[in-house]
């Protein structure tokens, strides 16, 4: 996906090009794409409220290309022709000026806060958007109702297949490898169902703390920042039925069906969710303060730094299997994986011992490694079973996550983009949990930075 060497010309217009997202992720990702596809030509136009001279903008783009390790004729061409326009992107006249500067109908990337993105979308109304694609960063709304309103607005601008709700998790080789691992292996695909699987975990635990993100994170928290968007999308890929082909329509339809079948465990947000917040501790020799003492944090908000949500996919394949989604900061170990834990064997012959550990299939989304935990006869007593792990390296893509994302946006292939209805389905699951938390029906527990999390684990 997105790694073939094509000869094509397109325009990328980044609104909010002076911000951190553009410099740290978007432009390095674009550089990676252009390095792998040297025949591609991209006219890059940046825009924002800040003012840059031509030299300052060129230096900014060049540094981003260097950060992404980019090189080659396509990168040289981009650097030679990129421009920056100072503009108020919430005004229609200013946006028309930007569109007029584009050599091709552009892909407009909103690297902006959600409120400004909404205003910019309003300002696009009435402009000629024939062939224009719109790429938006999460969060897609702040609840189901606002996500629906945003979708309705976008539908008045361009068709749904030209709206790219970006989730870079879906642009990683780790997530794309889920599809290959599940559906290309006869010994795996028939076992991934409620007859054989006891539980599924989708985990993104990290040792990093707040890292200066208080302005956004303190108003979002782990549930909205990670589970509402990223991990529910990963669940859809992990639980979906096999598509006829890896095409946008097939994949997105089946993801939507999986999410529509998903319900909170026991239909009760109090039973289905847990939350925690880190206190002072040490991680790999690095001291972290309590979250409430981090710069920019408002303790009165009660923001969680670890969230856990258990859901059930109520269809023929998965009904009765708990899917637990978890993400936390300042934990003792990084863990980024999908883990399918299998049920115990129906019968183990007498005299065989040592089979307490379950069989488990793990797909690591960061190291791109697959592992399978099995029980085998080990050395020594032949009646004693040892637990072993078989590992295999999964294919690493040529592009960084944002390179994959931008390939889809520039090529008009929305397979890795979040469709509007699935964005609303994710909020359907999260809204009642947020309401229960706001009422104090789920306690905010504490865990020490560097630990494995609150005591429920």
mmCIF file with all atom_site columns, C-alpha atoms in Angstrom, residues 282-432:
data_model
loop_
_atom_site.group_PDB
_atom_site.id
_atom_site.type_symbol
_atom_site.label_atom_id
_atom_site.label_alt_id
_atom_site.label_comp_id
_atom_site.label_asym_id
_atom_site.label_entity_id
_atom_site.label_seq_id
_atom_site.pdbx_PDB_ins_code
_atom_site.Cartn_x
_atom_site.Cartn_y
_atom_site.Cartn_z
_atom_site.occupancy
_atom_site.B_iso_or_equiv
_atom_site.pdbx_formal_charge
_atom_site.auth_seq_id
_atom_site.auth_comp_id
_atom_site.auth_asym_id
_atom_site.auth_atom_id
_atom_site.pdbx_PDB_model_num
ATOM 1   C CA . UNK A 1 282 ? 10.873  6.480   38.444 1.00 0.00 ? 282 UNK A CA 1
ATOM 2   C CA . UNK A 1 283 ? 11.070  4.909   34.981 1.00 0.00 ? 283 UNK A CA 1
ATOM 3   C CA . UNK A 1 284 ? 14.426  3.579   33.763 1.00 0.00 ? 284 UNK A CA 1
ATOM 4   C CA . UNK A 1 285 ? 16.246  5.926   36.140 1.00 0.00 ? 285 UNK A CA 1
ATOM 5   C CA . UNK A 1 286 ? 14.170  8.933   35.051 1.00 0.00 ? 286 UNK A CA 1
ATOM 6   C CA . UNK A 1 287 ? 12.104  10.610  37.767 1.00 0.00 ? 287 UNK A CA 1
ATOM 7   C CA . UNK A 1 288 ? 8.585   11.672  36.864 1.00 0.00 ? 288 UNK A CA 1
ATOM 8   C CA . UNK A 1 289 ? 6.423   13.978  38.966 1.00 0.00 ? 289 UNK A CA 1
ATOM 9   C CA . UNK A 1 290 ? 2.797   13.182  39.702 1.00 0.00 ? 290 UNK A CA 1
ATOM 10  C CA . UNK A 1 291 ? 0.555   13.965  36.773 1.00 0.00 ? 291 UNK A CA 1
ATOM 11  C CA . UNK A 1 292 ? -1.210  16.661  38.773 1.00 0.00 ? 292 UNK A CA 1
ATOM 12  C CA . UNK A 1 293 ? 2.168   18.383  39.289 1.00 0.00 ? 293 UNK A CA 1
ATOM 13  C CA . UNK A 1 294 ? 3.044   18.412  35.575 1.00 0.00 ? 294 UNK A CA 1
ATOM 14  C CA . UNK A 1 295 ? 3.262   21.876  34.018 1.00 0.00 ? 295 UNK A CA 1
ATOM 15  C CA . UNK A 1 296 ? -0.050  23.035  32.579 1.00 0.00 ? 296 UNK A CA 1
ATOM 16  C CA . UNK A 1 297 ? -2.217  20.414  34.317 1.00 0.00 ? 297 UNK A CA 1
ATOM 17  C CA . UNK A 1 298 ? -5.422  21.427  36.081 1.00 0.00 ? 298 UNK A CA 1
ATOM 18  C CA . UNK A 1 299 ? -5.991  18.861  38.871 1.00 0.00 ? 299 UNK A CA 1
ATOM 19  C CA . UNK A 1 300 ? -9.673  19.809  39.049 1.00 0.00 ? 300 UNK A CA 1
ATOM 20  C CA . UNK A 1 301 ? -10.288 18.290  35.622 1.00 0.00 ? 301 UNK A CA 1
ATOM 21  C CA . UNK A 1 302 ? -9.692  14.787  36.999 1.00 0.00 ? 302 UNK A CA 1
ATOM 22  C CA . UNK A 1 303 ? -7.958  13.672  33.802 1.00 0.00 ? 303 UNK A CA 1
ATOM 23  C CA . UNK A 1 304 ? -7.033  9.995   33.591 1.00 0.00 ? 304 UNK A CA 1
ATOM 24  C CA . UNK A 1 305 ? -3.669  8.856   32.239 1.00 0.00 ? 305 UNK A CA 1
ATOM 25  C CA . UNK A 1 306 ? -4.711  5.220   31.971 1.00 0.00 ? 306 UNK A CA 1
ATOM 26  C CA . UNK A 1 307 ? -8.015  3.979   30.604 1.00 0.00 ? 307 UNK A CA 1
ATOM 27  C CA . UNK A 1 308 ? -9.356  0.497   30.145 1.00 0.00 ? 308 UNK A CA 1
ATOM 28  C CA . UNK A 1 309 ? -12.521 -0.450  28.290 1.00 0.00 ? 309 UNK A CA 1
ATOM 29  C CA . UNK A 1 310 ? -14.009 -3.912  27.802 1.00 0.00 ? 310 UNK A CA 1
ATOM 30  C CA . UNK A 1 311 ? -16.443 -4.487  24.958 1.00 0.00 ? 311 UNK A CA 1
ATOM 31  C CA . UNK A 1 312 ? -18.166 -7.358  23.213 1.00 0.00 ? 312 UNK A CA 1
ATOM 32  C CA . UNK A 1 313 ? -18.549 -7.748  19.453 1.00 0.00 ? 313 UNK A CA 1
ATOM 33  C CA . UNK A 1 314 ? -22.026 -9.236  19.315 1.00 0.00 ? 314 UNK A CA 1
ATOM 34  C CA . UNK A 1 315 ? -21.981 -11.215 16.131 1.00 0.00 ? 315 UNK A CA 1
ATOM 35  C CA . UNK A 1 316 ? -21.738 -14.888 15.257 1.00 0.00 ? 316 UNK A CA 1
ATOM 36  C CA . UNK A 1 317 ? -17.934 -14.909 15.288 1.00 0.00 ? 317 UNK A CA 1
ATOM 37  C CA . UNK A 1 318 ? -17.209 -13.061 18.522 1.00 0.00 ? 318 UNK A CA 1
ATOM 38  C CA . UNK A 1 319 ? -20.265 -13.014 20.823 1.00 0.00 ? 319 UNK A CA 1
ATOM 39  C CA . UNK A 1 320 ? -19.257 -13.711 24.432 1.00 0.00 ? 320 UNK A CA 1
ATOM 40  C CA . UNK A 1 321 ? -15.550 -12.879 23.969 1.00 0.00 ? 321 UNK A CA 1
ATOM 41  C CA . UNK A 1 322 ? -14.336 -9.882  26.010 1.00 0.00 ? 322 UNK A CA 1
ATOM 42  C CA . UNK A 1 323 ? -12.206 -7.404  24.038 1.00 0.00 ? 323 UNK A CA 1
ATOM 43  C CA . UNK A 1 324 ? -10.228 -5.266  26.487 1.00 0.00 ? 324 UNK A CA 1
ATOM 44  C CA . UNK A 1 325 ? -8.752  -2.033  25.167 1.00 0.00 ? 325 UNK A CA 1
ATOM 45  C CA . UNK A 1 326 ? -6.159  -0.373  27.372 1.00 0.00 ? 326 UNK A CA 1
ATOM 46  C CA . UNK A 1 327 ? -3.831  2.576   27.067 1.00 0.00 ? 327 UNK A CA 1
ATOM 47  C CA . UNK A 1 328 ? -1.758  4.288   29.721 1.00 0.00 ? 328 UNK A CA 1
ATOM 48  C CA . UNK A 1 329 ? 1.163   6.623   30.262 1.00 0.00 ? 329 UNK A CA 1
ATOM 49  C CA . UNK A 1 330 ? 4.137   6.437   32.629 1.00 0.00 ? 330 UNK A CA 1
ATOM 50  C CA . UNK A 1 331 ? 3.999   2.658   32.961 1.00 0.00 ? 331 UNK A CA 1
ATOM 51  C CA . UNK A 1 332 ? 6.934   0.405   33.671 1.00 0.00 ? 332 UNK A CA 1
ATOM 52  C CA . UNK A 1 333 ? 7.020   -1.228  30.241 1.00 0.00 ? 333 UNK A CA 1
ATOM 53  C CA . UNK A 1 334 ? 6.101   -0.339  26.701 1.00 0.00 ? 334 UNK A CA 1
ATOM 54  C CA . UNK A 1 335 ? 3.486   -2.724  25.369 1.00 0.00 ? 335 UNK A CA 1
ATOM 55  C CA . UNK A 1 336 ? 1.864   -2.179  21.984 1.00 0.00 ? 336 UNK A CA 1
ATOM 56  C CA . UNK A 1 337 ? 0.078   -5.316  20.896 1.00 0.00 ? 337 UNK A CA 1
ATOM 57  C CA . UNK A 1 338 ? -3.015  -7.301  20.074 1.00 0.00 ? 338 UNK A CA 1
ATOM 58  C CA . UNK A 1 339 ? -3.158  -10.526 22.080 1.00 0.00 ? 339 UNK A CA 1
ATOM 59  C CA . UNK A 1 340 ? -5.599  -13.357 21.353 1.00 0.00 ? 340 UNK A CA 1
ATOM 60  C CA . UNK A 1 341 ? -5.749  -15.691 24.365 1.00 0.00 ? 341 UNK A CA 1
ATOM 61  C CA . UNK A 1 342 ? -7.106  -19.131 23.517 1.00 0.00 ? 342 UNK A CA 1
ATOM 62  C CA . UNK A 1 343 ? -9.329  -21.316 25.650 1.00 0.00 ? 343 UNK A CA 1
ATOM 63  C CA . UNK A 1 344 ? -7.897  -24.269 27.551 1.00 0.00 ? 344 UNK A CA 1
ATOM 64  C CA . UNK A 1 345 ? -7.805  -27.621 25.713 1.00 0.00 ? 345 UNK A CA 1
ATOM 65  C CA . UNK A 1 346 ? -11.011 -29.613 26.069 1.00 0.00 ? 346 UNK A CA 1
ATOM 66  C CA . UNK A 1 347 ? -9.035  -32.536 27.495 1.00 0.00 ? 347 UNK A CA 1
ATOM 67  C CA . UNK A 1 348 ? -5.452  -33.038 28.636 1.00 0.00 ? 348 UNK A CA 1
ATOM 68  C CA . UNK A 1 349 ? -4.415  -36.672 29.220 1.00 0.00 ? 349 UNK A CA 1
ATOM 69  C CA . UNK A 1 350 ? -3.806  -37.649 32.823 1.00 0.00 ? 350 UNK A CA 1
ATOM 70  C CA . UNK A 1 351 ? -0.230  -37.517 34.127 1.00 0.00 ? 351 UNK A CA 1
ATOM 71  C CA . UNK A 1 352 ? 0.637   -34.558 31.871 1.00 0.00 ? 352 UNK A CA 1
ATOM 72  C CA . UNK A 1 353 ? 1.409   -31.534 34.026 1.00 0.00 ? 353 UNK A CA 1
ATOM 73  C CA . UNK A 1 354 ? 2.590   -27.985 33.596 1.00 0.00 ? 354 UNK A CA 1
ATOM 74  C CA . UNK A 1 355 ? -0.124  -26.750 31.206 1.00 0.00 ? 355 UNK A CA 1
ATOM 75  C CA . UNK A 1 356 ? -1.378  -23.799 33.277 1.00 0.00 ? 356 UNK A CA 1
ATOM 76  C CA . UNK A 1 357 ? -0.232  -21.081 30.852 1.00 0.00 ? 357 UNK A CA 1
ATOM 77  C CA . UNK A 1 358 ? -2.661  -20.497 27.966 1.00 0.00 ? 358 UNK A CA 1
ATOM 78  C CA . UNK A 1 359 ? -1.874  -20.493 24.274 1.00 0.00 ? 359 UNK A CA 1
ATOM 79  C CA . UNK A 1 360 ? -1.686  -16.927 23.023 1.00 0.00 ? 360 UNK A CA 1
ATOM 80  C CA . UNK A 1 361 ? -1.180  -15.244 19.658 1.00 0.00 ? 361 UNK A CA 1
ATOM 81  C CA . UNK A 1 362 ? 0.437   -11.810 19.909 1.00 0.00 ? 362 UNK A CA 1
ATOM 82  C CA . UNK A 1 363 ? 0.876   -9.191  17.200 1.00 0.00 ? 363 UNK A CA 1
ATOM 83  C CA . UNK A 1 364 ? 3.263   -6.470  18.330 1.00 0.00 ? 364 UNK A CA 1
ATOM 84  C CA . UNK A 1 365 ? 2.346   -3.193  16.630 1.00 0.00 ? 365 UNK A CA 1
ATOM 85  C CA . UNK A 1 366 ? 5.677   -1.541  17.368 1.00 0.00 ? 366 UNK A CA 1
ATOM 86  C CA . UNK A 1 367 ? 8.374   -4.177  16.917 1.00 0.00 ? 367 UNK A CA 1
ATOM 87  C CA . UNK A 1 368 ? 6.362   -5.759  14.069 1.00 0.00 ? 368 UNK A CA 1
ATOM 88  C CA . UNK A 1 369 ? 6.758   -9.202  15.526 1.00 0.00 ? 369 UNK A CA 1
ATOM 89  C CA . UNK A 1 370 ? 4.301   -12.056 15.781 1.00 0.00 ? 370 UNK A CA 1
ATOM 90  C CA . UNK A 1 371 ? 4.615   -14.541 18.621 1.00 0.00 ? 371 UNK A CA 1
ATOM 91  C CA . UNK A 1 372 ? 2.732   -17.703 19.496 1.00 0.00 ? 372 UNK A CA 1
ATOM 92  C CA . UNK A 1 373 ? 2.809   -19.117 23.028 1.00 0.00 ? 373 UNK A CA 1
ATOM 93  C CA . UNK A 1 374 ? 2.529   -22.921 23.008 1.00 0.00 ? 374 UNK A CA 1
ATOM 94  C CA . UNK A 1 375 ? 2.923   -25.873 25.384 1.00 0.00 ? 375 UNK A CA 1
ATOM 95  C CA . UNK A 1 376 ? 5.430   -28.558 24.337 1.00 0.00 ? 376 UNK A CA 1
ATOM 96  C CA . UNK A 1 377 ? 7.349   -31.423 25.882 1.00 0.00 ? 377 UNK A CA 1
ATOM 97  C CA . UNK A 1 378 ? 10.491  -29.882 27.263 1.00 0.00 ? 378 UNK A CA 1
ATOM 98  C CA . UNK A 1 379 ? 13.761  -31.398 28.501 1.00 0.00 ? 379 UNK A CA 1
ATOM 99  C CA . UNK A 1 380 ? 13.749  -33.684 31.521 1.00 0.00 ? 380 UNK A CA 1
ATOM 100 C CA . UNK A 1 381 ? 10.515  -35.279 32.667 1.00 0.00 ? 381 UNK A CA 1
ATOM 101 C CA . UNK A 1 382 ? 8.566   -36.214 29.490 1.00 0.00 ? 382 UNK A CA 1
ATOM 102 C CA . UNK A 1 383 ? 5.264   -35.854 31.363 1.00 0.00 ? 383 UNK A CA 1
ATOM 103 C CA . UNK A 1 384 ? 5.937   -32.193 32.109 1.00 0.00 ? 384 UNK A CA 1
ATOM 104 C CA . UNK A 1 385 ? 4.917   -29.603 29.548 1.00 0.00 ? 385 UNK A CA 1
ATOM 105 C CA . UNK A 1 386 ? 6.993   -26.450 29.122 1.00 0.00 ? 386 UNK A CA 1
ATOM 106 C CA . UNK A 1 387 ? 5.717   -23.125 27.830 1.00 0.00 ? 387 UNK A CA 1
ATOM 107 C CA . UNK A 1 388 ? 7.576   -21.870 24.744 1.00 0.00 ? 388 UNK A CA 1
ATOM 108 C CA . UNK A 1 389 ? 7.191   -18.918 22.410 1.00 0.00 ? 389 UNK A CA 1
ATOM 109 C CA . UNK A 1 390 ? 7.609   -19.091 18.658 1.00 0.00 ? 390 UNK A CA 1
ATOM 110 C CA . UNK A 1 391 ? 8.368   -15.734 17.023 1.00 0.00 ? 391 UNK A CA 1
ATOM 111 C CA . UNK A 1 392 ? 8.394   -14.377 13.498 1.00 0.00 ? 392 UNK A CA 1
ATOM 112 C CA . UNK A 1 393 ? 9.231   -10.982 12.071 1.00 0.00 ? 393 UNK A CA 1
ATOM 113 C CA . UNK A 1 394 ? 6.382   -9.292  10.254 1.00 0.00 ? 394 UNK A CA 1
ATOM 114 C CA . UNK A 1 395 ? 7.004   -7.324  7.096  1.00 0.00 ? 395 UNK A CA 1
ATOM 115 C CA . UNK A 1 396 ? 8.124   -3.771  7.748  1.00 0.00 ? 396 UNK A CA 1
ATOM 116 C CA . UNK A 1 397 ? 6.732   -1.253  5.316  1.00 0.00 ? 397 UNK A CA 1
ATOM 117 C CA . UNK A 1 398 ? 8.883   1.117   3.324  1.00 0.00 ? 398 UNK A CA 1
ATOM 118 C CA . UNK A 1 399 ? 6.999   4.168   4.553  1.00 0.00 ? 399 UNK A CA 1
ATOM 119 C CA . UNK A 1 400 ? 6.530   5.790   7.952  1.00 0.00 ? 400 UNK A CA 1
ATOM 120 C CA . UNK A 1 401 ? 2.953   5.886   9.247  1.00 0.00 ? 401 UNK A CA 1
ATOM 121 C CA . UNK A 1 402 ? 2.289   9.381   7.915  1.00 0.00 ? 402 UNK A CA 1
ATOM 122 C CA . UNK A 1 403 ? 3.872   8.428   4.599  1.00 0.00 ? 403 UNK A CA 1
ATOM 123 C CA . UNK A 1 404 ? 1.224   5.692   4.282  1.00 0.00 ? 404 UNK A CA 1
ATOM 124 C CA . UNK A 1 405 ? -1.477  8.171   5.263  1.00 0.00 ? 405 UNK A CA 1
ATOM 125 C CA . UNK A 1 406 ? -0.340  10.789  2.739  1.00 0.00 ? 406 UNK A CA 1
ATOM 126 C CA . UNK A 1 407 ? -0.026  8.192   -0.022 1.00 0.00 ? 407 UNK A CA 1
ATOM 127 C CA . UNK A 1 408 ? -3.707  7.393   0.409  1.00 0.00 ? 408 UNK A CA 1
ATOM 128 C CA . UNK A 1 409 ? -4.694  11.061  0.553  1.00 0.00 ? 409 UNK A CA 1
ATOM 129 C CA . UNK A 1 410 ? -2.670  12.079  -2.527 1.00 0.00 ? 410 UNK A CA 1
ATOM 130 C CA . UNK A 1 411 ? -3.801  9.031   -4.513 1.00 0.00 ? 411 UNK A CA 1
ATOM 131 C CA . UNK A 1 412 ? -7.431  9.404   -3.459 1.00 0.00 ? 412 UNK A CA 1
ATOM 132 C CA . UNK A 1 413 ? -7.499  5.947   -1.845 1.00 0.00 ? 413 UNK A CA 1
ATOM 133 C CA . UNK A 1 414 ? -9.468  6.142   1.438  1.00 0.00 ? 414 UNK A CA 1
ATOM 134 C CA . UNK A 1 415 ? -8.890  2.532   2.560  1.00 0.00 ? 415 UNK A CA 1
ATOM 135 C CA . UNK A 1 416 ? -6.838  3.627   5.589  1.00 0.00 ? 416 UNK A CA 1
ATOM 136 C CA . UNK A 1 417 ? -9.066  6.605   6.398  1.00 0.00 ? 417 UNK A CA 1
ATOM 137 C CA . UNK A 1 418 ? -11.811 6.554   9.040  1.00 0.00 ? 418 UNK A CA 1
ATOM 138 C CA . UNK A 1 419 ? -15.250 6.653   7.461  1.00 0.00 ? 419 UNK A CA 1
ATOM 139 C CA . UNK A 1 420 ? -17.802 9.048   8.893  1.00 0.00 ? 420 UNK A CA 1
ATOM 140 C CA . UNK A 1 421 ? -20.195 6.426   10.235 1.00 0.00 ? 421 UNK A CA 1
ATOM 141 C CA . UNK A 1 422 ? -17.434 4.552   12.059 1.00 0.00 ? 422 UNK A CA 1
ATOM 142 C CA . UNK A 1 423 ? -16.258 7.778   13.701 1.00 0.00 ? 423 UNK A CA 1
ATOM 143 C CA . UNK A 1 424 ? -19.774 8.173   15.099 1.00 0.00 ? 424 UNK A CA 1
ATOM 144 C CA . UNK A 1 425 ? -19.887 4.527   16.196 1.00 0.00 ? 425 UNK A CA 1
ATOM 145 C CA . UNK A 1 426 ? -16.741 5.030   18.266 1.00 0.00 ? 426 UNK A CA 1
ATOM 146 C CA . UNK A 1 427 ? -18.369 7.955   20.081 1.00 0.00 ? 427 UNK A CA 1
ATOM 147 C CA . UNK A 1 428 ? -21.492 5.823   20.630 1.00 0.00 ? 428 UNK A CA 1
ATOM 148 C CA . UNK A 1 429 ? -19.356 3.521   22.764 1.00 0.00 ? 429 UNK A CA 1
ATOM 149 C CA . UNK A 1 430 ? -17.420 6.265   24.539 1.00 0.00 ? 430 UNK A CA 1
ATOM 150 C CA . UNK A 1 431 ? -20.197 8.767   25.368 1.00 0.00 ? 431 UNK A CA 1
ATOM 151 C CA . UNK A 1 432 ? -21.844 6.677   28.143 1.00 0.00 ? 432 UNK A CA 1
#
